[in-house]
XYZ file of C-alpha atoms in Angstrom:
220
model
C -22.469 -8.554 -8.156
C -19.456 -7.656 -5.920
C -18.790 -10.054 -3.354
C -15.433 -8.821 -2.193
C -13.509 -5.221 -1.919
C -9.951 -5.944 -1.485
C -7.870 -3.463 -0.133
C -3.654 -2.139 -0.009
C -3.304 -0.311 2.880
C -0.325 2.144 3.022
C -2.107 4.809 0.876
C -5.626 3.716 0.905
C -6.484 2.934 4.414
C -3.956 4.763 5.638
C -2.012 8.097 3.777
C 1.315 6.620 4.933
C 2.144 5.607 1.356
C 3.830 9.657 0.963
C 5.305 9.483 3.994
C 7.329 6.376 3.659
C 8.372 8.070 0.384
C 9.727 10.533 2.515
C 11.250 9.030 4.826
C 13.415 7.033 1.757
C 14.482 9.994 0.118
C 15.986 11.673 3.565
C 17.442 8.131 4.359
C 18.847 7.920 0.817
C 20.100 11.497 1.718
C 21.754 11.021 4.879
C 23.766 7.743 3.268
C 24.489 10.018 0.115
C 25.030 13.753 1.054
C 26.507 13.941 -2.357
C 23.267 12.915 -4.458
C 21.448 15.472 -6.646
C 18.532 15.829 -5.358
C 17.188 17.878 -8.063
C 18.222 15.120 -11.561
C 17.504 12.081 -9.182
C 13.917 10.686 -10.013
C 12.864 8.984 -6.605
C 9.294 8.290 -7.403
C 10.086 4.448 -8.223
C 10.662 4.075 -4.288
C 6.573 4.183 -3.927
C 4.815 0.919 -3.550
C 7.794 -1.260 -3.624
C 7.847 -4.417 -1.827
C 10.623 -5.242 0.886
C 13.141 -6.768 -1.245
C 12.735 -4.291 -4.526
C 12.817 -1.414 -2.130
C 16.242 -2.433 -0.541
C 17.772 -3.165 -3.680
C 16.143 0.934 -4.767
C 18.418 2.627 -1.922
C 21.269 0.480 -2.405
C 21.320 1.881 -5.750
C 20.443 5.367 -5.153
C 23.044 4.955 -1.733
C 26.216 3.577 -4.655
C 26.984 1.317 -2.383
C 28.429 -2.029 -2.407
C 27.190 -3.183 0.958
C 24.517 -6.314 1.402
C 21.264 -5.645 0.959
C 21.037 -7.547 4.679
C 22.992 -4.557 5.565
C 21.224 -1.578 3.839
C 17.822 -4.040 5.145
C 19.328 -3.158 8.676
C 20.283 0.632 8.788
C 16.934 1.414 6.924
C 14.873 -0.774 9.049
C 16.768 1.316 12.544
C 16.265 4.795 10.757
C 12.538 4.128 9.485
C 11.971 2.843 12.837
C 13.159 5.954 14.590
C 11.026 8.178 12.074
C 7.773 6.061 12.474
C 8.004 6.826 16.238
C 5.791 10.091 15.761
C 3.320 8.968 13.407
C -0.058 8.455 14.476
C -2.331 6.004 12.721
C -5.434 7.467 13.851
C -4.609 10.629 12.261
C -3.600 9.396 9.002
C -6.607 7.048 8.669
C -9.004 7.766 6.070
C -12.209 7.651 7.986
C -14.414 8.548 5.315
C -13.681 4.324 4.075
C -15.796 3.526 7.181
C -18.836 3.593 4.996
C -17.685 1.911 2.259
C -16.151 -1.066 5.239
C -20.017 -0.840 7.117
C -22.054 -1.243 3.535
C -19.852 -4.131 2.911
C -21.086 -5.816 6.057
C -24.217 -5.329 5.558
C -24.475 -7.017 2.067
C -22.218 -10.088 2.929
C -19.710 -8.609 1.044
C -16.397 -9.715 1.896
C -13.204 -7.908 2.754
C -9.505 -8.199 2.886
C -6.308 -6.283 3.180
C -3.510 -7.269 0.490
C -0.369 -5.130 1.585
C 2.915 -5.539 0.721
C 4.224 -4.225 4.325
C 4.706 -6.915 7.062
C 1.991 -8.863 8.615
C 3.327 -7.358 12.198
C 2.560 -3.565 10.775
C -0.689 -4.614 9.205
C -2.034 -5.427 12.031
C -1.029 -2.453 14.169
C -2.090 0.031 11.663
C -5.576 -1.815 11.472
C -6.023 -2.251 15.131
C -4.813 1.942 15.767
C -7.791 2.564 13.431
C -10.030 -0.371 15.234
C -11.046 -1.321 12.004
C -9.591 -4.715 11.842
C -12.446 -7.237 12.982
C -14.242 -5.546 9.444
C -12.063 -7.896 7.715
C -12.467 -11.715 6.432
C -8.536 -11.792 4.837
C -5.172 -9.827 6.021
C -2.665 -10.894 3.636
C 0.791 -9.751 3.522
C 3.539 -9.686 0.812
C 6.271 -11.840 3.356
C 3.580 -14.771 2.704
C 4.355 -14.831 -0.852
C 7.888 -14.738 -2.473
C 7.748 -11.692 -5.024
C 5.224 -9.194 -4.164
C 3.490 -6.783 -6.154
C 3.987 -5.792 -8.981
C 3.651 -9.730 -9.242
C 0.118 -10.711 -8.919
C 0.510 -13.488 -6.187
C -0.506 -11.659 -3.181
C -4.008 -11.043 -5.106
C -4.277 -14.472 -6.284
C -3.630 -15.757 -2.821
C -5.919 -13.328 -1.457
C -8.843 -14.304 -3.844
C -8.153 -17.885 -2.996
C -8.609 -17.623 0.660
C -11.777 -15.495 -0.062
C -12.918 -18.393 -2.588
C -14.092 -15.876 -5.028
C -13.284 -15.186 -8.596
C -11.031 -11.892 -10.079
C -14.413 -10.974 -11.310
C -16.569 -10.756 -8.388
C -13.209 -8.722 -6.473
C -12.931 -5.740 -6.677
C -9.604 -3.825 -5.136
C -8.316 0.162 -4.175
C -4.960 0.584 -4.843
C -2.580 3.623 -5.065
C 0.676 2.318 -6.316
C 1.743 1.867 -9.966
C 3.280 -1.545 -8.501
C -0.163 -2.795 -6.531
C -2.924 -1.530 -9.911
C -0.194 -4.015 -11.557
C -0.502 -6.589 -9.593
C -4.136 -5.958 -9.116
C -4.835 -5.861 -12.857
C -2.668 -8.892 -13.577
C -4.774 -10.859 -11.678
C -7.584 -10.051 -13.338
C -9.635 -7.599 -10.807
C -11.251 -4.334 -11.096
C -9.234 -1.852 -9.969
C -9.742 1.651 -8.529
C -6.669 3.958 -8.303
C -6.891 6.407 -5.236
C -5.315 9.243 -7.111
C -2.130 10.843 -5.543
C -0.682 14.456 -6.445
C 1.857 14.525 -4.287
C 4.399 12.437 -6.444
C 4.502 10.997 -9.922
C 2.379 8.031 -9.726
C 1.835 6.313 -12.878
C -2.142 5.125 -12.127
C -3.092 4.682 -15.642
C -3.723 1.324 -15.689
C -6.356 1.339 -13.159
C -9.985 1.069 -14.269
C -10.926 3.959 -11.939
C -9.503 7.210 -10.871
C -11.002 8.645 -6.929
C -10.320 12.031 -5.571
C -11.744 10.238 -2.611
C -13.159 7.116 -0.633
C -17.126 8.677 -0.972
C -16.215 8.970 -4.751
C -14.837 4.991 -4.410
C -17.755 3.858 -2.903
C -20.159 5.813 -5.497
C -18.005 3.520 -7.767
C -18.413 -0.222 -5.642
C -22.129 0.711 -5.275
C -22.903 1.413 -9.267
C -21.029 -1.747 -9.751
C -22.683 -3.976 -7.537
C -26.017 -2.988 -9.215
């Protein structure tokens, strides 16, 4: 029996997880006019945490400043870009069922995100969907986040239930990683857009109704 559904967020509860990757690759553009955008493989910006993302553009940027420094300019820029986006209309409503059902079995929830606690909760109170959950854990609470497994571990632990009564939706090759290194049951939301490497995951979704086909067969 499932007793809790674990969840990353930019991706899965939200499809921000593409547009991030966007917004890298024309920050890592305006730093670097002079990269080519056609040889340069960016697709090992998505899913990073914080710290491995910073030390991503510094490399693609070829520069020598701190990562405090590249930390700052992306942090203005991303800020400026994320000024636009609405949550509501990149919210995946059609994970409201799978969130209700949960409820109504005792099941547990949680959000296990790599972004900042601060943007957790404003993307989960834009889609008024966070009072549906028991556990909002964030990777600044741990000190490497996925693809290490701590921020799962962690989150189990404050649910107080096992790997193998969790079970989590994930997008990024980094979070099915993490998730699978600590020992849960992992369904990949499957993305098209950009070459994801979801292998790993127990389960590959078109969708969140084809996800919770999956959490309800398993809970049987």
């Amino acid at each position: 029996m499932i007793k809790a559904i674990i969840f990353d967020m930019d991706g899965v509860i939200v499809d921000t997880e593409f547009q991030d990757f966007r917004i890298q690759q024309e920050f890592i553009k305006k730093e670097n006019p002079s990269i080519n955008q056609v040889k340069t493989n960016f697709d090992e910006l998505i899913g990073q945490s914080y710290n491995m993302l910073y030390e991503t553009l510094r490399k693609f940027i070829g520069s020598n400043d701190s990562l405090n420094e590249i930390k700052r300019r992306f942090e203005a820029y991303n800020a400026i870009a994320y000024e636009s986006i609405n949550y509501q209309q990149l919210f995946r409503k059609e994970l409201l069922p799978i969130l209700k059902w949960a409820k109504s079995k005792g099941v547990l929830l949680a959000v296990a995100s790599s972004s900042t606690y601060e943007h957790i909760i404003e993307v989960l109170n834009s889609c008024n969907i966070k009072n549906y959950f028991d556990v909002i854990y964030s990777g600044e609470f741990v000190e490497e986040s996925k693809p290490n497994p701590a921020i799962y571990l962690n989150t189990l632990e404050k649910l107080n239930v096992s790997a193998n009564q969790a079970i989590t939706i994930e997008d990024s090759y980094y979070g099915i990683s993490a998730a699978k290194a600590a020992g849960i049951t992992t369904i990949a939301y499957k993305e098209m857009r950009a070459a994801i490497d979801q292998s790993a995951a127990d389960y590959l979704v078109e969708d969140m109704t084809e996800a919770y086909e999956i959490i309800q067969t398993l809970n049987k």
